[in-house]
């Protein structure tokens, strides 16, 4: 058994019980998990976001994009130990970079602050990582996933852009522009996130493939934003995503020649000693 995994049973007390966090009735983990939530004027939505977060996460990092409402105050009331980080620049990509830098966990989870993501799904993402994946990517179009918040134009654009990425980079994605992802912190050493907007998710999805990381898609359901309006603009941000795709050089030949790491090695790389 990998040192990352420890079954949680009623009749067994693991020697290092204090270092393991129960995730479900069948799994406990040693690696600490950080949840990053970029937010700007999301005070009304945060109660819905925080109530679904599992209590076994190591820390919650809220990146405040200079909110003019009580986003920070509400977050601190809902999760007293929340780590609040002030965003230096603008855009979702910039906010996520600030949040990643503040994380101390070995596993990082990206969650939107609009109430569209279900924190109860985090267990599926984390389970994929401790089972050997480097990057667990949420998908609304994988079997078991779904979305309540996508227009026909956005869905069509997402599928076209996803097909381009799959063809150009040898990926097998069913979803491209979705912000619910989880990964080992060590992945950040090899994927430079040098963009500031909503295209950051596409850039991450491309660069984890180019880096040769093992990616596993996780079926996820996207709900409607509860309050407020999104800053996403389909045409504007779709063009930014397309520029990112066209600007990235394909290395499919190099990936085909590269030996695949074993799942056990992938899990051990992210363990906490």
PDB file of N, CA and C in Angstrom, residues 2 83 117 169 177 201 256:
ATOM      1  N   UNK A   2       0.512   2.215  -0.780  1.00  0.00           N
ATOM      2  CA  UNK A   2       1.261   3.462  -0.822  1.00  0.00           C
ATOM      3  C   UNK A   2       1.157   4.172   0.507  1.00  0.00           C
ATOM      4  N   UNK A  83      -7.664  31.976   4.940  1.00  0.00           N
ATOM      5  CA  UNK A  83      -6.515  32.821   4.625  1.00  0.00           C
ATOM      6  C   UNK A  83      -6.928  33.770   3.496  1.00  0.00           C
ATOM      7  N   UNK A 117     -20.224  25.539  -8.240  1.00  0.00           N
ATOM      8  CA  UNK A 117     -19.505  24.282  -7.996  1.00  0.00           C
ATOM      9  C   UNK A 117     -19.942  23.665  -6.668  1.00  0.00           C
ATOM     10  N   UNK A 169      -2.628  18.894 -29.444  1.00  0.00           N
ATOM     11  CA  UNK A 169      -1.741  18.505 -28.342  1.00  0.00           C
ATOM     12  C   UNK A 169      -1.882  17.038 -27.927  1.00  0.00           C
ATOM     13  N   UNK A 177     -13.027  24.622 -20.991  1.00  0.00           N
ATOM     14  CA  UNK A 177     -13.092  25.878 -20.259  1.00  0.00           C
ATOM     15  C   UNK A 177     -13.903  25.726 -18.976  1.00  0.00           C
ATOM     16  N   UNK A 201      -7.639  28.612 -17.419  1.00  0.00           N
ATOM     17  CA  UNK A 201      -7.973  27.186 -17.329  1.00  0.00           C
ATOM     18  C   UNK A 201      -7.526  26.436 -18.574  1.00  0.00           C
ATOM     19  N   UNK A 256       5.004  11.335 -27.264  1.00  0.00           N
ATOM     20  CA  UNK A 256       4.908   9.932 -27.665  1.00  0.00           C
ATOM     21  C   UNK A 256       6.184   9.174 -27.323  1.00  0.00           C
TER      22      UNK A 256
END
